[in-house]
Amino acid sequence: SGIYRHVWLTLTDPLHVGHWGTYVTTPRADTVGAAVVVRTRVENDHATARMGVLRSVVTDSAGREIGRTETPFSLAAGARVELEQRLEIASPRLWSVDAPYLYTLRSEVREGARSADMTTTTFGIRTIAYDKDRGFLLNGRQVKMWGVNLHHEAGGLGAAVPERVWQRRLEALKAMGANAIRTSHNPPAPEFLDLCDRLGFLVMAEAFDEWTIGKVPEGYHQYFAEWSERDVMDFIHRDRNHPSIVLWSAGNEIGEQTTPDGVQVLQRLVDLFHREDPTRPVTTGNDNIAADGRPATLAFLNALDIVGYNYVDRWHERRETFADQDRHDHPDWKMIGTESGTLFQSFDEQFALGDDPTAVRPNYTSGMLQAERLWKWVTLHDYFAGNFMWTGIDYLGESTWPFKGFASGAMDITGQPKDAFYLYQSLWTDRPVLHLF
């Protein structure tokens, strides 16, 4: 509760670029050249008509100008217009997980000799695609997502997380070998996404944890009908310029996945995402794809751009075959693991291993075998775009006495590596790893 993220008061000239009014895409991009398309919403809050020019300038990371274009406009009092501009960038440096190069767009509204308003937008030049056989492609190259789920708080620091804390945590996850993050299960802080842009993480940005069917009495389902369209639009408009975001998630473990009319709710959301950002596909984290008794409906799964699997190894024979059956039955599906289990470890050795050296407690160490088997399967199957382990870091909540958090992370609630950290480092990096525990 309370204010747990930065709050800004922005003062503008009545003739200005609209709030979240800049949208940058790179429909064509390679090392030879790139097309940068800029859509900018200009608003006139004057009581009279205004004429002006929108000047858009692209600079590289050193601040050197590498592209410029200008578009004149005329606006009636109280009117707004979206202007589309196209810039050609020669020999761009492409954004990638290994080299996350960033450019800056400077948008200036000029009225005669006067500069009425100026905003800056950071963006990356890159292309993304999903293929039913090759998985995820970044700049035309197959990249497997070695992912973790993260909640938005930072343990004892609470929900108002200092940016340096996120930087330290993300750098540690990068050292572990992770290259992807799912923001479970809500929009993250914008500064978090800025860090993902700079550090080279692929992000699945998630909007909701429930739609019309509630999980808790005072949950979002009470507001979904009135607020979901506005919230989705704000969610997309705020974050769609981040090169790190490569996939939208419309929801996590949504109850509608199993209901006859659930696909109608999903399709409305998917249409919103496609309308506001046609450059990225949409998924949901589905935990009942092959569940006993009441599985997700085929219509619901077919309506997704990418079929997302929560705990693909959860159901009976799928313990060892994972998504093989769906690949056989639905060869055109594009698939990704949105959430998967891992080793649950507390630093309380009595909890993990016991205090009796003569008593064997194998669950702790054998838990690593399950995670290793799953990630081996993900690695060997190109059509599966990647997976997101639950979780990268321990978090507050979902706890039972005497604990205050959930010990599923590869790092503990203070950001210190646990044994699982080195397991994933051995799987996700090329460096030799030796860890004794």
Coordinates of C-alpha atoms in Angstrom, one line a residue:
S1 CA 0.0 0.0 0.0
G2 CA 1.1 3.6 -0.3
I3 CA 3.4 5.1 -2.9
Y4 CA 6.0 2.4 -3.7
R5 CA 7.2 3.6 -7.1
H6 CA 8.4 7.0 -8.4
V7 CA 5.7 9.6 -8.9
W8 CA 6.3 12.4 -11.5
L9 CA 4.6 15.7 -12.1
T10 CA 5.2 16.8 -15.6
L11 CA 4.6 20.4 -16.7
T12 CA 4.3 20.9 -20.5
D13 CA 3.5 23.7 -23.0
P14 CA -0.1 23.4 -24.2
L15 CA 1.4 22.3 -27.5
H16 CA 3.2 19.1 -26.7
V17 CA 3.9 15.5 -27.3
G18 CA 1.2 13.4 -25.5
H19 CA 1.8 11.3 -22.4
W20 CA 3.4 8.0 -23.6
G21 CA 2.8 9.5 -27.0
T22 CA 5.9 8.2 -28.8
Y23 CA 6.0 4.7 -30.4
V24 CA 9.2 3.5 -32.1
T25 CA 9.4 0.3 -34.1
T26 CA 12.1 -1.2 -36.3
P27 CA 10.3 -3.3 -39.0
R28 CA 13.5 -3.8 -40.9
A29 CA 16.9 -4.2 -39.2
D30 CA 20.2 -5.8 -40.0
T31 CA 23.8 -4.8 -39.7
V32 CA 23.6 -3.1 -43.2
G33 CA 20.7 -0.8 -42.4
A34 CA 17.5 -0.4 -40.5
A35 CA 14.2 1.3 -40.9
V36 CA 13.1 3.2 -37.8
V37 CA 9.4 4.1 -37.8
V38 CA 8.3 6.7 -35.3
R39 CA 4.6 7.4 -34.5
T40 CA 4.2 10.5 -32.3
R41 CA 1.0 11.9 -30.9
V42 CA 1.1 15.7 -30.8
E43 CA -1.6 17.5 -28.7
N44 CA -2.9 21.1 -28.8
D45 CA -4.4 22.3 -25.5
H46 CA -4.4 25.9 -26.6
A47 CA -7.8 27.7 -27.0
T48 CA -6.8 28.5 -30.6
A49 CA -5.4 26.6 -33.6
R50 CA -1.7 26.1 -33.9
M51 CA 0.8 25.2 -36.6
G52 CA 4.2 23.7 -36.0
V53 CA 6.8 21.2 -36.9
L54 CA 7.7 17.8 -35.3
R55 CA 11.4 17.3 -35.4
S56 CA 12.7 13.8 -34.7
V57 CA 16.4 13.2 -34.2
V58 CA 18.1 9.8 -33.5
T59 CA 21.5 9.8 -31.7
D60 CA 23.8 6.9 -30.8
S61 CA 25.1 6.0 -27.4
A62 CA 27.8 8.6 -27.7
G63 CA 25.3 11.3 -28.4
R64 CA 26.2 11.7 -32.1
E65 CA 23.3 12.5 -34.5
I66 CA 22.7 9.7 -37.0
G67 CA 19.2 10.5 -38.3
R68 CA 16.8 13.4 -38.6
T69 CA 13.4 14.2 -40.1
E70 CA 10.8 16.9 -39.8
T71 CA 7.0 16.9 -40.4
P72 CA 4.8 20.0 -40.4
F73 CA 1.3 19.9 -38.8
S74 CA -1.7 22.0 -38.2
L75 CA -4.0 21.4 -35.2
A76 CA -7.3 22.9 -34.2
A77 CA -7.9 24.0 -30.6
G78 CA -8.1 20.9 -28.3
A79 CA -7.2 18.6 -31.2
R80 CA -4.5 15.9 -31.4
V81 CA -2.8 14.1 -34.3
E82 CA -0.6 11.1 -34.7
L83 CA 2.3 11.7 -37.1
E84 CA 4.3 8.9 -38.7
Q85 CA 7.9 9.4 -39.7
R86 CA 10.5 7.0 -41.1
L87 CA 14.3 7.3 -40.7
E88 CA 16.9 5.1 -42.4
I89 CA 19.9 4.2 -40.2
A90 CA 23.0 3.0 -41.9
S91 CA 25.1 0.2 -40.4
P92 CA 23.2 0.1 -37.0
R93 CA 24.4 -1.8 -34.0
L94 CA 21.7 -4.3 -33.2
W95 CA 20.3 -4.8 -29.7
S96 CA 20.9 -8.3 -28.4
V97 CA 21.3 -10.2 -25.1
D98 CA 25.1 -10.1 -25.5
A99 CA 25.4 -6.6 -26.9
P100 CA 22.4 -4.5 -25.7
Y101 CA 23.1 -1.4 -27.7
L102 CA 20.7 1.5 -27.2
Y103 CA 19.8 4.6 -29.3
T104 CA 17.9 7.7 -28.3
L105 CA 15.1 9.5 -30.1
R106 CA 14.7 13.2 -29.4
S107 CA 11.2 14.4 -30.3
E108 CA 10.9 18.2 -30.5
V109 CA 7.7 20.2 -31.1
R110 CA 8.6 23.5 -32.7
E111 CA 6.2 26.5 -33.2
G112 CA 8.0 28.9 -35.5
A113 CA 11.4 29.7 -33.9
R114 CA 10.1 28.5 -30.5
S115 CA 10.8 25.0 -29.0
A116 CA 7.4 24.2 -27.4
D117 CA 8.2 20.8 -26.1
M118 CA 10.9 18.1 -26.2
T119 CA 10.9 14.5 -25.0
T120 CA 13.5 11.7 -25.3
T121 CA 12.8 8.0 -25.9
T122 CA 15.4 5.2 -25.5
F123 CA 15.0 2.3 -27.9
G124 CA 16.9 -0.6 -29.5
I125 CA 17.2 -1.6 -33.1
R126 CA 16.4 -5.3 -33.4
T127 CA 13.9 -7.8 -34.9
I128 CA 12.1 -10.6 -33.2
A129 CA 10.1 -13.6 -34.6
Y130 CA 8.6 -16.8 -33.3
D131 CA 8.8 -19.9 -35.4
K132 CA 6.9 -23.2 -34.9
D133 CA 10.0 -25.2 -35.6
R134 CA 12.9 -22.9 -34.5
G135 CA 11.4 -21.2 -31.4
F136 CA 12.4 -17.6 -30.7
L137 CA 14.6 -15.7 -33.2
L138 CA 16.4 -12.4 -32.3
N139 CA 17.8 -10.6 -35.3
G140 CA 17.2 -13.8 -37.3
R141 CA 19.2 -15.9 -34.9
Q142 CA 17.7 -18.6 -32.7
V143 CA 18.0 -17.7 -29.0
K144 CA 16.8 -20.1 -26.3
M145 CA 15.2 -18.2 -23.4
W146 CA 16.9 -19.3 -20.1
G147 CA 14.3 -17.6 -18.0
V148 CA 13.3 -16.9 -14.4
N149 CA 10.2 -15.5 -12.9
L150 CA 10.5 -12.5 -10.6
H151 CA 8.2 -10.7 -8.3
H152 CA 8.4 -6.9 -8.0
E153 CA 9.5 -6.7 -4.3
A154 CA 12.9 -7.1 -2.8
G155 CA 12.5 -9.0 0.5
G156 CA 13.2 -7.0 3.6
L157 CA 13.3 -3.8 1.4
G158 CA 9.6 -4.2 0.5
A159 CA 8.0 -3.0 -2.6
A160 CA 9.7 0.4 -2.9
V161 CA 12.9 -1.1 -4.3
P162 CA 16.0 1.1 -4.8
E163 CA 17.2 0.8 -8.4
R164 CA 20.7 -0.2 -7.4
V165 CA 19.2 -3.2 -5.6
W166 CA 17.6 -4.4 -8.9
Q167 CA 20.8 -3.7 -10.8
R168 CA 22.7 -5.9 -8.4
R169 CA 20.1 -8.7 -8.5
L170 CA 19.9 -8.6 -12.3
E171 CA 23.7 -8.7 -12.7
A172 CA 23.8 -11.7 -10.4
L173 CA 21.1 -13.5 -12.5
K174 CA 23.1 -12.6 -15.6
A175 CA 26.2 -14.2 -14.1
M176 CA 24.0 -17.3 -13.4
G177 CA 23.4 -17.5 -17.1
A178 CA 19.8 -16.3 -17.2
N179 CA 18.9 -14.2 -20.3
A180 CA 15.1 -13.8 -19.8
I181 CA 12.7 -12.6 -17.2
R182 CA 8.9 -13.0 -16.7
T183 CA 7.4 -10.2 -14.7
S184 CA 5.0 -12.3 -12.5
H185 CA 2.3 -11.3 -12.3
N186 CA 1.9 -7.6 -12.8
P187 CA 3.5 -4.7 -14.7
P188 CA 7.0 -4.0 -13.4
A189 CA 8.5 -0.7 -12.4
P190 CA 9.7 1.2 -15.5
E191 CA 13.2 1.5 -14.0
F192 CA 13.3 -2.3 -13.9
L193 CA 12.7 -2.5 -17.6
D194 CA 15.3 0.2 -18.2
L195 CA 17.8 -2.1 -16.5
C196 CA 16.7 -5.0 -18.6
D197 CA 17.3 -2.9 -21.7
R198 CA 20.8 -2.0 -20.6
L199 CA 21.8 -5.4 -19.3
G200 CA 20.4 -7.5 -22.2
F201 CA 17.5 -9.5 -20.8
L202 CA 14.5 -10.7 -22.8
V203 CA 11.3 -9.9 -21.0
M204 CA 7.9 -11.4 -21.0
A205 CA 5.8 -8.6 -19.6
E206 CA 2.7 -9.8 -17.8
A207 CA -0.5 -7.7 -17.1
F208 CA -2.9 -9.7 -14.9
D209 CA -3.2 -12.5 -12.4
E210 CA -7.0 -12.8 -12.8
W211 CA -9.7 -11.7 -15.2
T212 CA -13.4 -12.2 -14.4
I213 CA -12.9 -15.2 -12.2
G214 CA -11.5 -14.3 -8.8
K215 CA -8.7 -16.0 -6.9
V216 CA -9.1 -13.8 -3.8
P217 CA -12.2 -12.0 -2.5
E218 CA -10.9 -8.5 -3.2
G219 CA -9.0 -9.2 -6.4
Y220 CA -8.9 -7.5 -9.7
H221 CA -12.0 -9.5 -11.0
Q222 CA -14.1 -6.8 -9.3
Y223 CA -12.7 -4.2 -11.6
F224 CA -11.9 -6.2 -14.8
A225 CA -15.1 -5.2 -16.7
E226 CA -14.6 -1.5 -16.1
W227 CA -10.8 -1.1 -16.1
S228 CA -9.2 -3.9 -18.2
E229 CA -9.2 -2.1 -21.5
R230 CA -7.8 1.1 -20.0
D231 CA -5.2 -0.8 -18.0
V232 CA -4.0 -2.9 -21.0
M233 CA -3.7 0.3 -23.1
D234 CA -1.7 2.1 -20.4
F235 CA 0.4 -1.1 -19.8
I236 CA 1.3 -1.3 -23.5
H237 CA 1.8 2.5 -24.2
R238 CA 4.1 2.9 -21.2
D239 CA 6.4 0.0 -22.1
R240 CA 6.2 -0.8 -25.8
N241 CA 9.5 1.1 -26.6
H242 CA 11.6 -1.2 -24.5
P243 CA 13.7 -3.5 -26.8
S244 CA 13.9 -6.0 -23.9
I245 CA 10.2 -6.8 -24.1
V246 CA 9.7 -9.6 -26.6
L247 CA 6.4 -11.1 -25.5
W248 CA 3.2 -9.9 -23.8
S249 CA 1.4 -12.1 -21.3
A250 CA -2.3 -11.3 -20.8
G251 CA -2.6 -13.3 -17.6
N252 CA -1.3 -16.0 -15.3
E253 CA -3.2 -19.2 -14.4
I254 CA -6.5 -17.6 -15.5
G255 CA -9.6 -19.4 -14.5
E256 CA -11.2 -18.7 -18.0
Q257 CA -8.7 -21.1 -19.6
T258 CA -11.1 -24.0 -18.7
T259 CA -14.5 -22.3 -19.2
P260 CA -16.6 -22.5 -22.4
D261 CA -16.8 -18.7 -22.8
G262 CA -13.2 -18.0 -21.6
V263 CA -11.9 -17.7 -25.1
Q264 CA -14.2 -14.7 -25.6
V265 CA -12.5 -12.8 -22.7
L266 CA -9.1 -13.8 -24.0
Q267 CA -9.9 -12.8 -27.6
R268 CA -10.9 -9.3 -26.5
L269 CA -7.6 -8.9 -24.7
V270 CA -5.5 -10.3 -27.6
D271 CA -7.3 -7.9 -30.0
L272 CA -6.3 -5.0 -27.7
F273 CA -2.7 -6.1 -27.6
H274 CA -2.6 -6.5 -31.4
R275 CA -4.2 -3.1 -32.0
E276 CA -1.9 -1.2 -29.7
D277 CA 1.3 -3.1 -30.5
P278 CA 1.2 -5.4 -33.6
T279 CA 4.9 -6.1 -33.3
R280 CA 4.8 -8.6 -30.3
P281 CA 2.8 -11.8 -29.8
V282 CA 0.6 -12.6 -26.8
T283 CA 0.6 -15.6 -24.5
T284 CA -0.8 -16.6 -21.1
G285 CA 0.6 -18.8 -18.4
N286 CA -1.7 -21.9 -18.5
D287 CA -1.5 -24.3 -15.7
N288 CA -4.3 -26.7 -16.8
I289 CA -3.3 -27.6 -20.4
A290 CA -3.5 -31.4 -19.7
A291 CA -5.2 -31.3 -16.2
D292 CA -7.4 -34.0 -15.0
G293 CA -11.1 -33.5 -15.3
R294 CA -11.2 -29.9 -16.5
P295 CA -8.4 -29.1 -18.9
A296 CA -7.9 -25.8 -20.8
T297 CA -10.2 -25.6 -23.8
L298 CA -8.7 -26.1 -27.3
A299 CA -10.4 -22.9 -28.4
F300 CA -8.6 -20.9 -25.6
L301 CA -5.2 -22.3 -26.5
N302 CA -5.7 -21.8 -30.3
A303 CA -6.5 -18.2 -29.7
L304 CA -3.0 -17.5 -28.2
D305 CA -0.2 -16.4 -30.5
I306 CA 2.2 -18.5 -28.3
V307 CA 0.9 -21.3 -26.1
G308 CA 2.4 -20.8 -22.6
Y309 CA 2.9 -23.8 -20.3
N310 CA 2.9 -23.5 -16.5
Y311 CA 4.6 -26.7 -15.1
V312 CA 4.7 -28.6 -18.4
D313 CA 5.8 -31.7 -16.4
R314 CA 2.9 -31.6 -14.0
W315 CA 0.5 -34.2 -15.5
H316 CA 1.1 -38.0 -15.2
E317 CA 2.9 -39.3 -18.3
R318 CA 4.0 -35.7 -19.1
R319 CA 6.4 -35.9 -16.2
E320 CA 8.9 -37.2 -18.7
T321 CA 7.5 -36.3 -22.2
F322 CA 6.6 -32.7 -21.4
A323 CA 5.0 -31.0 -24.5
D324 CA 5.8 -33.9 -26.9
Q325 CA 2.1 -34.9 -27.2
D326 CA 1.0 -31.4 -28.1
R327 CA 3.8 -31.1 -30.6
H328 CA 2.4 -34.3 -32.3
D329 CA -1.3 -33.2 -32.1
H330 CA -0.7 -29.4 -32.9
P331 CA 2.4 -29.1 -35.0
D332 CA 1.6 -25.5 -35.9
W333 CA 1.5 -24.3 -32.3
K334 CA 4.3 -22.0 -31.1
M335 CA 5.2 -22.9 -27.6
I336 CA 7.0 -21.5 -24.6
G337 CA 7.4 -22.6 -20.9
T338 CA 6.0 -19.7 -18.8
E339 CA 6.6 -21.2 -15.4
S340 CA 8.4 -24.4 -14.2
G341 CA 9.3 -25.8 -10.9
T342 CA 12.8 -25.9 -9.4
L343 CA 14.6 -26.8 -6.2
F344 CA 13.1 -25.4 -3.0
Q345 CA 15.9 -24.7 -0.6
S346 CA 16.1 -22.8 2.7
F347 CA 19.5 -21.9 4.1
D348 CA 18.2 -23.6 7.3
E349 CA 20.2 -26.8 6.9
Q350 CA 17.9 -28.6 9.4
F351 CA 15.1 -27.9 6.9
A352 CA 17.0 -29.0 3.9
L353 CA 19.2 -31.9 5.1
G354 CA 18.2 -32.5 8.7
D355 CA 20.6 -32.6 11.7
D356 CA 21.0 -36.4 11.9
P357 CA 24.0 -37.5 9.7
T358 CA 22.7 -41.1 9.7
A359 CA 19.3 -40.2 8.3
V360 CA 19.1 -39.7 4.5
R361 CA 16.9 -37.0 3.3
P362 CA 17.1 -37.3 -0.5
N363 CA 14.4 -34.8 -1.6
Y364 CA 16.7 -31.8 -1.5
T365 CA 19.4 -33.2 -3.8
S366 CA 17.0 -35.2 -6.0
G367 CA 15.0 -32.1 -6.7
M368 CA 17.9 -30.9 -8.8
L369 CA 17.5 -34.0 -11.0
Q370 CA 14.0 -33.0 -12.0
A371 CA 15.1 -29.5 -12.9
E372 CA 18.0 -30.8 -14.9
R373 CA 15.8 -33.2 -16.8
L374 CA 13.4 -30.5 -17.8
W375 CA 16.1 -28.1 -19.0
K376 CA 17.8 -30.8 -20.9
W377 CA 14.5 -31.4 -22.8
V378 CA 14.0 -27.6 -23.4
T379 CA 17.6 -27.4 -24.7
L380 CA 17.2 -30.3 -27.1
H381 CA 13.8 -29.2 -28.6
D382 CA 14.2 -26.3 -30.9
Y383 CA 10.4 -25.6 -31.3
F384 CA 10.1 -24.9 -27.5
A385 CA 11.2 -21.2 -27.3
G386 CA 12.5 -21.4 -23.7
N387 CA 11.3 -21.7 -20.2
F388 CA 11.0 -19.5 -17.0
M389 CA 11.9 -21.1 -13.8
W390 CA 10.0 -20.4 -10.6
T391 CA 11.7 -18.3 -9.3
G392 CA 15.0 -16.4 -9.8
I393 CA 14.9 -15.0 -6.3
D394 CA 13.0 -15.8 -3.1
Y395 CA 10.1 -13.5 -2.4
L396 CA 7.7 -12.5 0.4
G397 CA 4.3 -14.3 0.6
E398 CA 3.0 -17.7 -0.2
S399 CA 4.6 -18.9 3.1
T400 CA 3.8 -21.2 5.9
W401 CA 5.0 -20.8 9.5
P402 CA 7.7 -20.2 10.5
F403 CA 8.7 -18.8 7.1
K404 CA 7.8 -15.3 5.8
G405 CA 8.6 -16.0 2.1
F406 CA 8.7 -18.7 -0.6
A407 CA 12.1 -20.4 -0.9
S408 CA 11.9 -21.3 -4.6
G409 CA 14.6 -18.9 -5.8
A410 CA 18.1 -19.7 -7.1
M411 CA 19.1 -16.8 -4.8
D412 CA 17.7 -16.1 -1.3
I413 CA 15.7 -13.1 -0.2
T414 CA 18.8 -11.0 0.3
G415 CA 20.1 -11.8 -3.2
Q416 CA 22.8 -14.4 -2.1
P417 CA 23.3 -17.5 -4.4
K418 CA 22.0 -20.8 -3.2
D419 CA 23.0 -24.3 -4.4
A420 CA 20.5 -24.1 -7.3
F421 CA 22.3 -21.0 -8.6
Y422 CA 25.3 -23.1 -9.5
L423 CA 23.1 -25.8 -11.0
Y424 CA 21.7 -23.3 -13.5
Q425 CA 25.1 -21.7 -14.1
S426 CA 26.4 -25.1 -15.1
L427 CA 23.4 -25.6 -17.5
W428 CA 23.1 -22.1 -18.9
T429 CA 26.7 -21.0 -19.3
D430 CA 29.8 -22.3 -21.1
R431 CA 32.1 -21.9 -18.2
P432 CA 33.1 -24.9 -16.0
V433 CA 31.3 -24.9 -12.7
L434 CA 32.3 -26.7 -9.5
H435 CA 30.2 -26.2 -6.4
L436 CA 30.4 -28.2 -3.2
F437 CA 27.5 -28.2 -0.7

